[in-house]
Amino acid sequence: MKKVVVIGGGITGLSAAYALHQARQSGQDVDYVLIEKDERLGGKILTEKIDGYVVEGGPDCFLAEKPWAIQMAEKIGIIDEIIPSNEASKRTYVFADRKLHQLPDGLMGLVPTKIVPFALSPLISWPGKIRMAMDWFIPKKTTNEDETLGSFVKRRLGQEALDKIAEPLIGGIHAGDPDQMSLVASFPRFIQMEQKHGSLLKAMLSARKNAPKPKPPEPGKLKKTFFMTFKEGMGQLTDAVAAKLDNSKILTGKIVTSVSKKQDGRYQVSIKDGEPIEADSVIITAPAHLAAEIVDGLDKVMAENLAGIPQATSATVNLAFKRSDVHKSIEAFGFIVPISEKRKIKAGTYSSTKWDFRTPSDDYVLIRAFVGGAMNQELVFQDDESMLNMVLSELKDIIGITAKPVMHKIYRWVKGMPQYTIGHLERIKNIEDRQAANPGIYIVGGSYRGVGVPDCINVGTQAAEQALAYMKLK
Ligand SMILES: Cc1cc2nc3c(=O)[nH]c(=O)nc-3n(C[C@H](O)[C@H](O)[C@H](O)COP(=O)(O)OP(=O)(O)OC[C@H]3O[C@@H](n4cnc5c(N)ncnc54)[C@H](O)[C@@H]3O)c2cc1C
């Protein structure tokens, strides 16, 4: 019987293991084992129920446009547990010049598509607005060379759009530095828009004109919103996938130290304080810097390229307050904070406004603050008390909350956010070339071709399918 070892029990590894489990169930002669270094499965997906609050340590939602999370939920029988965001409160604020400004309605991506709300918004100064409008006339780039997100936005829309819109919006997603991030690896859509339409404004207006009219959801069908989550949090997804697997094929609390090639072309997976396991194929889903350590003895070039993918450090701080202690409106999804404001938090999500089922009752609210990211990593390494006081002091300045939280929980993600910097796609190509030279090895996950949960499900499933195809060929 052929055997596959899956390293890492985050959503990528769980998706790979689930595809192998299904293959086994459908009669294919394959065995698998999933090895996770922590005692719990889920990786960066970490939901805790604390005093009746649904507390998200890592991701709190997924993008519905990418179909793989919804497809997975359907397959494992939890489609009815998916919930939409509360669209009535769909507003985001930017904290700029010491005030909260609503992001103008009609902002698609980075580009305003509705003139009136944009013109009336005090977020961007008049010279800044005129500079953004010049995008209409600026000729498109004629070389194929990669550029940073920062350089692209400055070139097309100007510095103010970068500072007040692009950097904080992107900062929220990638915890990244726009002056380091590769445009082609992170936002290939912007390149297509510029190349096809000659201008981002023209591209967005054309997209708006050609967008299909939103249809009311069919009765009994899932009502889709841009971001979606699960009633009991994102952990419901990883728990449900894990519950489908055969328990005897999951090893938790075991660290894989290396993968080496045997003379017969099979692989040996070595485990700290454990017996090595032999396999025909190995799917490595550990974050790139840890995958580098695992393959160091197998393939130096692969390891060097993996180690070359930087990972930023960040933290999320969840806080519950009595609703009566919150005097400013939090009827919104939250706020983002440009780095130019020199504040100590990057964003705040009003979790209990954005989603239902987050608090034990309506008398409480749940807020989540983001600390750190590529440009402020040192803030993550203070002790819990200092971190809590820092976040409370920022929330006081930004939304005027002075009360003590009734519950709080801090999660640190050291090297938890892969950064797709200039040269990322080259590094990925080198890694993939070295995979081809080591047949049966697959390296997939959030560090490589998409950080979102749906992307991770997709690449994990694909890696399992590739492993199955490879083993039949052998
Ligand atoms: C704070 C934060 C917020 C985020 N928000 C969102 C969001 O809202 N929406 C979204 O779509 N995405 C979000 N993301 C990104 C998303 O969570 C990740 O890209 C995704 O969960 C990565 O899954 P993965 O399985 O590839 O990696 P991981 O979840 O990192 O799993 C890898 C696993 O490998 C294990 N491992 C590592 N080394 C070894 C070893 N030597 N031996 C055995 N096991 C090992 C690790 O312990 C880990 O469990 C967020 C990420 C963070 C950090």
Coordinates of C-alpha atoms and ligand atoms in Angstrom, one line a residue:
M1 CA 0.0 0.0 0.0
K2 CA 1.3 3.5 -0.9
K3 CA 1.7 5.9 2.0
V4 CA 1.6 9.7 2.2
V5 CA 2.8 11.7 5.2
V6 CA 1.2 15.2 5.6
I7 CA 3.3 17.5 7.8
G8 CA 1.2 20.2 9.5
G9 CA -2.3 20.2 10.8
G10 CA -3.5 23.7 9.7
I11 CA -6.2 24.1 7.2
T12 CA -3.9 23.2 4.3
G13 CA -2.7 19.9 5.9
L14 CA -6.2 19.0 7.0
S15 CA -7.5 19.6 3.5
A16 CA -4.8 17.4 2.0
A17 CA -5.5 14.7 4.6
Y18 CA -9.2 14.9 4.0
A19 CA -8.7 14.3 0.2
L20 CA -6.5 11.3 1.0
H21 CA -9.1 10.0 3.4
Q22 CA -11.8 10.3 0.7
A23 CA -9.5 8.5 -1.8
R24 CA -9.1 5.7 0.7
Q25 CA -12.8 5.5 1.4
S26 CA -13.4 5.2 -2.3
G27 CA -11.3 2.1 -2.4
Q28 CA -7.9 3.5 -3.4
D29 CA -5.0 1.6 -2.0
V30 CA -3.4 4.5 -0.1
D31 CA -2.6 5.1 3.6
Y32 CA -1.8 8.5 5.2
V33 CA -0.7 10.0 8.4
L34 CA -0.9 13.7 9.4
I35 CA 1.7 14.9 11.8
E36 CA 1.2 18.2 13.8
K37 CA 3.7 19.7 16.2
D38 CA 1.1 21.3 18.5
E39 CA -1.3 19.3 20.7
R40 CA -4.2 20.8 18.8
L41 CA -5.1 20.9 15.1
G42 CA -6.0 24.0 13.2
G43 CA -2.7 25.9 12.9
K44 CA -3.5 29.6 12.5
I45 CA -7.2 28.9 12.6
L46 CA -7.8 29.1 16.4
T47 CA -11.2 29.8 17.9
E48 CA -11.9 29.7 21.6
K49 CA -15.2 29.9 23.4
I50 CA -14.5 32.0 26.5
D51 CA -17.3 33.0 28.9
G52 CA -19.8 32.7 26.1
Y53 CA -17.7 34.8 23.7
V54 CA -16.6 33.4 20.3
V55 CA -13.0 34.5 20.3
E56 CA -10.9 34.4 17.1
G57 CA -7.1 34.2 17.6
G58 CA -6.3 34.1 13.9
P59 CA -8.5 34.4 10.8
D60 CA -12.1 35.5 11.6
C61 CA -13.6 35.0 8.1
F62 CA -13.0 33.9 4.5
L63 CA -13.5 35.5 1.1
A64 CA -16.7 34.0 -0.4
E65 CA -15.6 34.9 -3.9
K66 CA -13.0 32.0 -3.8
P67 CA -15.2 28.9 -3.8
W68 CA -13.1 26.4 -1.9
A69 CA -14.1 27.1 1.7
I70 CA -17.8 26.9 0.8
Q71 CA -17.2 23.7 -1.2
M72 CA -15.3 22.2 1.7
A73 CA -18.1 23.1 4.1
E74 CA -20.6 21.5 1.8
K75 CA -18.5 18.3 1.6
I76 CA -18.2 17.9 5.3
G77 CA -21.8 18.8 6.1
I78 CA -21.5 22.3 7.8
I79 CA -22.8 24.5 5.0
D80 CA -25.7 25.5 7.2
E81 CA -23.2 26.8 9.8
I82 CA -21.9 29.5 7.4
I83 CA -23.0 33.0 8.3
P84 CA -22.9 36.2 6.3
S85 CA -21.5 39.5 7.7
N86 CA -24.1 42.0 8.9
E87 CA -24.5 44.1 5.8
A88 CA -26.5 46.9 7.5
S89 CA -23.3 47.8 9.3
K90 CA -20.9 47.4 6.3
R91 CA -18.8 50.5 6.9
T92 CA -15.1 50.8 7.6
Y93 CA -13.4 53.8 9.1
V94 CA -9.9 55.2 8.6
F95 CA -8.3 56.9 11.6
A96 CA -6.4 59.8 10.0
D97 CA -5.5 63.2 11.3
R98 CA -6.7 62.1 14.8
K99 CA -10.3 61.4 13.6
L100 CA -12.3 58.5 12.2
H101 CA -13.3 59.0 8.6
Q102 CA -15.7 56.6 6.8
L103 CA -14.1 55.0 3.8
P104 CA -16.1 56.5 1.0
D105 CA -19.0 54.4 -0.4
G106 CA -18.2 53.0 -3.8
L107 CA -14.5 52.3 -3.1
M108 CA -13.7 49.1 -5.0
G109 CA -10.3 47.8 -4.0
L110 CA -8.4 51.0 -3.8
V111 CA -10.3 53.0 -6.4
P112 CA -13.3 55.2 -6.0
T113 CA -16.1 54.4 -8.4
K114 CA -18.8 56.8 -7.1
I115 CA -17.8 60.4 -7.6
V116 CA -20.2 62.1 -5.0
P117 CA -19.3 60.2 -1.8
F118 CA -15.6 60.3 -2.7
A119 CA -15.7 64.1 -3.5
L120 CA -17.5 64.7 -0.2
S121 CA -15.2 62.6 1.9
P122 CA -12.8 64.6 4.1
L123 CA -10.5 61.6 4.3
I124 CA -8.4 62.6 1.2
S125 CA -7.4 66.3 0.7
W126 CA -8.4 68.1 -2.5
P127 CA -4.9 67.9 -4.0
G128 CA -4.9 64.2 -3.0
K129 CA -8.2 63.7 -4.8
I130 CA -7.0 65.5 -7.9
R131 CA -3.9 63.3 -7.9
M132 CA -6.0 60.2 -7.7
A133 CA -8.1 61.3 -10.6
M134 CA -5.0 61.7 -12.7
D135 CA -4.9 57.9 -12.9
W136 CA -7.3 58.4 -15.8
F137 CA -4.6 60.0 -17.9
I138 CA -1.3 58.4 -16.7
P139 CA 0.0 56.0 -19.4
K140 CA 0.3 52.4 -18.5
K141 CA 3.7 50.8 -17.6
T142 CA 5.4 49.4 -20.6
T143 CA 8.0 47.0 -18.9
N144 CA 7.3 43.6 -17.3
E145 CA 9.5 44.3 -14.4
D146 CA 7.9 43.6 -11.0
E147 CA 7.4 46.6 -8.7
T148 CA 6.3 47.1 -5.1
L149 CA 2.7 47.7 -4.2
G150 CA 3.8 51.1 -2.8
S151 CA 5.5 52.2 -6.0
F152 CA 2.5 51.1 -8.1
V153 CA -0.1 53.0 -5.9
K154 CA 2.2 56.1 -5.8
R155 CA 2.6 56.0 -9.6
R156 CA -1.1 55.6 -10.4
L157 CA -2.9 57.3 -7.5
G158 CA -0.4 59.3 -5.5
Q159 CA 1.2 59.3 -2.1
E160 CA -2.0 60.2 -0.1
A161 CA -4.0 57.3 -1.6
L162 CA -1.1 55.0 -0.6
D163 CA -0.8 56.4 3.0
K164 CA -4.5 56.6 3.8
I165 CA -6.1 53.8 1.8
A166 CA -3.7 51.3 0.3
E167 CA -1.3 50.9 3.1
P168 CA -3.8 50.5 6.0
L169 CA -6.2 48.3 3.9
I170 CA -3.4 46.0 2.7
G171 CA -1.8 46.2 6.2
G172 CA -4.9 44.6 7.6
I173 CA -4.8 41.7 5.2
H174 CA -1.1 41.0 4.8
A175 CA 0.4 42.8 7.8
G176 CA 2.8 44.0 5.1
D177 CA 5.0 46.9 4.1
P178 CA 3.8 48.2 0.7
D179 CA 7.3 49.3 -0.1
Q180 CA 8.5 45.6 0.1
M181 CA 5.5 43.7 -1.3
S182 CA 5.6 42.3 -4.8
L183 CA 2.7 43.6 -6.9
V184 CA 2.7 40.6 -9.2
A185 CA 2.7 38.1 -6.3
S186 CA 0.2 39.9 -4.1
F187 CA -2.1 41.8 -6.4
P188 CA -1.8 40.5 -10.0
R189 CA -5.3 41.9 -10.6
F190 CA -4.0 45.5 -10.5
I191 CA -1.5 44.7 -13.2
Q192 CA -4.2 43.2 -15.4
M193 CA -6.5 46.2 -14.8
E194 CA -3.7 48.7 -15.8
Q195 CA -2.7 46.7 -18.8
K196 CA -6.2 46.0 -20.1
H197 CA -7.8 49.4 -19.4
G198 CA -4.8 51.7 -19.2
S199 CA -6.1 53.1 -15.8
L200 CA -7.5 51.7 -12.6
L201 CA -10.4 54.1 -12.6
K202 CA -11.4 53.0 -16.1
A203 CA -11.0 49.4 -15.2
M204 CA -13.2 49.7 -12.1
L205 CA -15.9 51.7 -13.9
S206 CA -16.0 49.0 -16.6
A207 CA -16.2 46.3 -13.9
R208 CA -19.1 48.1 -12.3
K209 CA -20.9 48.6 -15.5
N210 CA -20.6 44.9 -16.5
A211 CA -21.2 43.5 -13.1
P212 CA -24.3 41.2 -13.0
K213 CA -27.2 42.7 -11.1
P214 CA -27.3 41.3 -7.6
K215 CA -30.0 38.7 -7.4
P216 CA -31.9 38.1 -4.2
P217 CA -30.8 34.8 -2.7
E218 CA -32.9 31.8 -3.7
P219 CA -35.0 30.6 -0.8
G220 CA -33.0 27.9 1.2
K221 CA -29.7 28.9 -0.6
L222 CA -26.7 30.5 1.2
K223 CA -26.9 34.3 1.3
K224 CA -23.4 35.3 0.2
T225 CA -21.6 38.3 1.5
F226 CA -18.0 39.4 0.5
F227 CA -16.6 38.0 3.8
M228 CA -18.2 35.0 5.6
T229 CA -17.6 32.9 8.6
F230 CA -19.1 30.1 10.7
K231 CA -21.6 30.5 13.5
E232 CA -19.1 29.2 16.1
G233 CA -16.1 30.8 14.5
M234 CA -13.5 29.6 11.9
G235 CA -12.4 26.8 14.2
Q236 CA -15.7 25.1 13.3
L237 CA -14.3 24.4 9.9
T238 CA -11.0 22.8 11.0
D239 CA -12.8 20.9 13.8
A240 CA -15.3 19.5 11.3
V241 CA -12.6 18.5 8.8
A242 CA -10.5 16.9 11.5
A243 CA -13.6 15.0 12.7
K244 CA -13.9 13.4 9.3
L245 CA -10.4 11.9 9.5
D246 CA -9.5 8.6 11.0
N247 CA -8.2 9.4 14.5
S248 CA -5.5 6.7 14.3
K249 CA -4.0 8.5 11.4
I250 CA -3.3 11.8 13.2
L251 CA -0.2 12.3 15.4
T252 CA -0.3 15.6 17.4
G253 CA 2.4 16.9 19.6
K254 CA 5.1 15.5 17.3
I255 CA 7.7 17.6 15.6
V256 CA 9.0 16.5 12.2
T257 CA 12.7 17.2 12.1
S258 CA 13.7 16.2 8.6
V259 CA 12.7 14.5 5.4
S260 CA 15.3 12.4 3.6
K261 CA 15.4 10.3 0.5
K262 CA 16.0 6.6 0.7
Q263 CA 17.9 4.6 -1.9
D264 CA 14.7 3.1 -3.3
G265 CA 13.3 6.6 -4.0
R266 CA 10.9 6.6 -1.1
Y267 CA 11.2 9.1 1.7
Q268 CA 12.0 8.9 5.4
V269 CA 10.2 11.4 7.7
S270 CA 12.1 11.8 11.0
I271 CA 10.3 12.8 14.2
K272 CA 11.7 14.2 17.4
D273 CA 11.4 11.6 20.1
G274 CA 9.6 9.2 17.8
E275 CA 10.0 6.4 15.3
P276 CA 10.7 7.6 11.7
I277 CA 8.0 7.0 9.1
E278 CA 8.5 5.8 5.5
A279 CA 6.4 7.3 2.8
D280 CA 6.0 7.3 -1.0
S281 CA 5.0 11.0 -0.9
V282 CA 5.3 13.8 1.6
I283 CA 3.1 16.9 1.7
I284 CA 4.8 19.7 3.7
T285 CA 2.4 22.4 4.8
A286 CA 4.6 24.0 7.6
P287 CA 5.2 27.7 7.1
A288 CA 8.1 28.4 4.7
H289 CA 10.8 29.2 7.4
L290 CA 9.9 25.9 9.2
A291 CA 9.6 23.9 6.0
A292 CA 13.2 25.1 5.2
E293 CA 14.5 23.4 8.3
I294 CA 12.6 20.2 7.4
V295 CA 14.1 19.9 3.9
D296 CA 17.6 21.3 4.6
G297 CA 19.2 17.8 4.4
L298 CA 17.1 16.8 1.4
D299 CA 17.7 19.8 -0.9
K300 CA 19.8 22.9 0.0
V301 CA 18.5 25.0 -2.9
M302 CA 14.9 24.3 -1.9
A303 CA 15.7 25.1 1.7
E304 CA 17.4 28.4 0.8
N305 CA 14.5 29.6 -1.2
L306 CA 12.0 28.6 1.5
A307 CA 14.1 30.4 4.1
G308 CA 14.0 33.5 1.8
I309 CA 10.3 34.0 2.3
P310 CA 10.0 36.6 5.1
Q311 CA 7.4 36.1 7.8
A312 CA 6.0 39.1 9.8
T313 CA 5.0 38.9 13.4
S314 CA 1.7 40.2 14.7
A315 CA -0.8 39.8 17.5
T316 CA -4.6 40.0 17.9
V317 CA -6.1 41.3 21.1
N318 CA -9.8 40.4 21.7
L319 CA -11.6 42.5 24.2
A320 CA -15.2 42.3 25.5
F321 CA -16.9 45.4 27.1
K322 CA -20.3 46.1 28.6
R323 CA -22.3 47.7 25.8
S324 CA -23.2 50.5 28.2
D325 CA -19.5 51.3 28.6
V326 CA -19.2 52.0 24.8
H327 CA -20.3 55.6 24.2
K328 CA -19.3 56.1 20.5
S329 CA -21.1 54.2 17.8
I330 CA -19.5 50.9 16.8
E331 CA -22.2 50.3 14.1
A332 CA -19.5 49.4 11.5
F333 CA -17.1 46.5 10.7
G334 CA -14.3 48.5 12.3
F335 CA -11.4 50.8 11.6
I336 CA -8.0 50.8 10.0
V337 CA -5.0 52.9 11.1
P338 CA -2.4 54.2 8.5
I339 CA 1.2 53.7 9.6
S340 CA 1.8 57.4 9.0
E341 CA -0.4 58.1 12.1
K342 CA 2.3 56.4 14.2
R343 CA -0.2 54.6 16.5
K344 CA 0.3 51.3 18.2
I345 CA -2.5 49.3 16.7
K346 CA -3.1 48.7 13.0
A347 CA -6.8 48.1 13.0
G348 CA -9.8 47.2 15.1
T349 CA -12.7 44.9 14.2
Y350 CA -16.1 45.4 15.8
S351 CA -16.5 41.6 15.9
S352 CA -19.9 41.6 17.5
T353 CA -21.3 44.1 15.0
K354 CA -19.8 42.4 12.0
W355 CA -21.0 38.9 12.9
D356 CA -23.9 37.5 14.9
F357 CA -23.4 34.9 17.7
R358 CA -20.2 36.5 19.1
T359 CA -21.2 37.5 22.6
P360 CA -23.3 35.8 25.4
S361 CA -25.9 38.5 25.1
D362 CA -26.6 41.9 23.5
D363 CA -25.5 43.6 26.6
Y364 CA -21.8 43.0 25.6
V365 CA -19.7 43.9 22.6
L366 CA -16.6 42.1 21.3
I367 CA -13.7 44.1 19.7
R368 CA -10.5 42.8 18.2
A369 CA -7.4 44.9 17.8
F370 CA -4.4 44.1 15.6
V371 CA -0.8 44.8 16.8
G372 CA 2.5 44.5 14.9
G373 CA 2.9 43.5 11.3
A374 CA 5.9 44.0 9.0
M375 CA 6.5 47.6 10.1
N376 CA 5.9 47.3 13.9
Q377 CA 6.9 43.8 14.9
E378 CA 8.7 44.8 18.1
L379 CA 5.3 45.8 19.7
V380 CA 4.3 42.1 19.8
F381 CA 7.1 41.1 22.2
Q382 CA 5.9 43.1 25.3
D383 CA 4.3 41.2 28.2
D384 CA 0.5 40.7 28.3
E385 CA -0.2 43.5 30.8
S386 CA 1.7 46.1 28.8
M387 CA 0.1 44.9 25.6
L388 CA -3.3 45.2 27.1
N389 CA -2.7 48.6 28.5
M390 CA -1.3 49.8 25.2
V391 CA -4.3 48.6 23.3
L392 CA -6.7 50.1 25.8
S393 CA -5.0 53.4 25.6
E394 CA -5.2 53.3 21.8
L395 CA -8.9 52.4 21.9
K396 CA -9.5 55.3 24.3
D397 CA -8.0 57.7 21.8
I398 CA -9.6 56.2 18.8
I399 CA -13.1 55.3 19.9
G400 CA -13.3 56.8 23.4
I401 CA -13.6 53.6 25.4
T402 CA -12.3 54.2 29.0
A403 CA -13.9 51.2 30.7
K404 CA -12.0 48.0 31.7
P405 CA -12.8 45.0 29.5
V406 CA -14.8 42.3 31.1
M407 CA -12.8 39.7 29.1
H408 CA -9.6 39.9 27.1
K409 CA -7.4 37.4 25.3
I410 CA -4.1 38.0 23.5
Y411 CA -2.8 35.8 20.7
R412 CA 0.8 36.3 19.3
W413 CA 1.7 35.1 15.8
V414 CA 5.5 35.0 15.7
K415 CA 6.5 34.8 12.1
G416 CA 2.9 34.1 11.3
M417 CA 2.3 36.3 8.3
P418 CA 4.2 35.3 5.1
Q419 CA 5.3 38.3 3.1
Y420 CA 5.2 38.1 -0.6
T421 CA 8.1 40.5 -1.2
I422 CA 9.8 41.4 -4.5
G423 CA 11.3 38.2 -5.9
H424 CA 8.5 36.0 -4.4
L425 CA 7.4 34.4 -7.6
E426 CA 11.0 33.6 -8.5
R427 CA 11.5 31.9 -5.1
I428 CA 8.3 29.9 -5.7
K429 CA 9.5 28.8 -9.1
N430 CA 12.8 27.7 -7.7
I431 CA 11.0 25.8 -4.9
E432 CA 8.7 24.2 -7.5
D433 CA 11.7 23.3 -9.7
R434 CA 13.3 21.5 -6.8
Q435 CA 10.0 19.7 -6.0
A436 CA 10.1 18.3 -9.6
A437 CA 13.7 17.1 -8.9
N438 CA 12.4 15.3 -5.7
P439 CA 9.3 13.6 -7.1
G440 CA 6.6 12.9 -4.5
I441 CA 7.4 16.0 -2.4
Y442 CA 4.8 18.8 -2.3
I443 CA 5.2 22.0 -0.5
V444 CA 2.0 24.0 -0.1
G445 CA 0.2 26.4 2.3
G446 CA -0.3 30.0 3.1
S447 CA 3.4 31.0 2.6
Y448 CA 3.4 30.4 -1.2
R449 CA 0.5 31.2 -3.5
G450 CA -2.2 32.9 -1.5
V451 CA -2.6 33.5 2.2
G452 CA -6.4 33.2 2.4
V453 CA -8.1 30.2 3.9
P454 CA -9.9 29.2 0.7
D455 CA -6.6 29.2 -1.2
C456 CA -5.1 27.0 1.5
I457 CA -8.0 24.5 1.1
N458 CA -7.5 24.5 -2.6
V459 CA -3.7 23.9 -2.6
G460 CA -3.9 21.3 0.1
T461 CA -6.6 19.3 -1.8
Q462 CA -4.6 19.7 -5.1
A463 CA -1.4 18.5 -3.4
A464 CA -3.2 15.3 -2.3
E465 CA -4.5 14.7 -5.8
Q466 CA -1.0 15.2 -7.2
A467 CA 0.4 12.8 -4.7
L468 CA -2.2 10.2 -5.6
A469 CA -1.5 10.6 -9.3
Y470 CA 2.2 10.4 -8.7
M471 CA 2.0 7.2 -6.7
K472 CA -0.1 5.5 -9.4
L473 CA 2.6 6.3 -11.9
K474 CA 5.4 4.9 -9.8
Ligands
LIG1 C1 -3.7 37.0 12.8 C2 -4.1 36.4 11.5 C3 -5.3 36.8 10.9 C4 -5.7 36.2 9.7 N1 -6.9 36.5 9.1 C5 -7.3 35.9 8.0 C6 -8.7 36.0 7.6 O1 -9.5 36.7 8.2 N2 -9.0 35.3 6.5 C7 -8.2 34.5 5.8 O2 -8.6 33.9 4.8 N3 -6.9 34.3 6.2 C8 -6.5 35.0 7.3 N4 -5.2 34.7 7.8 C9 -4.3 33.8 7.0 C10 -4.7 32.3 7.3 O3 -5.0 32.1 8.6 C11 -3.5 31.4 6.9 O4 -2.9 31.7 5.7 C12 -3.9 30.0 6.9 O5 -4.6 29.6 8.1 C13 -2.6 29.1 6.8 O6 -2.9 27.8 6.9 P1 -1.8 26.7 6.7 O7 -2.4 25.4 7.0 O8 -1.1 26.9 5.4 O9 -0.7 27.0 7.8 P2 -0.7 27.0 9.4 O10 -2.1 27.3 9.9 O11 0.4 27.8 9.8 O12 -0.5 25.4 9.7 C14 0.8 24.8 9.6 C15 0.9 23.8 10.7 O13 2.2 23.2 10.6 C16 2.6 22.9 11.9 N5 4.1 22.6 11.8 C17 5.0 23.5 11.6 N6 6.3 22.9 11.6 C18 6.0 21.6 11.9 C19 6.9 20.5 12.1 N7 8.2 20.6 12.0 N8 6.3 19.3 12.4 C20 5.0 19.2 12.5 N9 4.1 20.2 12.3 C21 4.6 21.4 12.0 C22 2.2 24.1 12.7 O14 2.2 23.9 14.0 C23 0.9 24.4 12.1 O15 -0.2 23.9 12.8 C24 -4.8 35.3 9.0 C25 -3.6 34.9 9.6 C26 -3.2 35.4 10.8 C27 -1.9 35.0 11.5

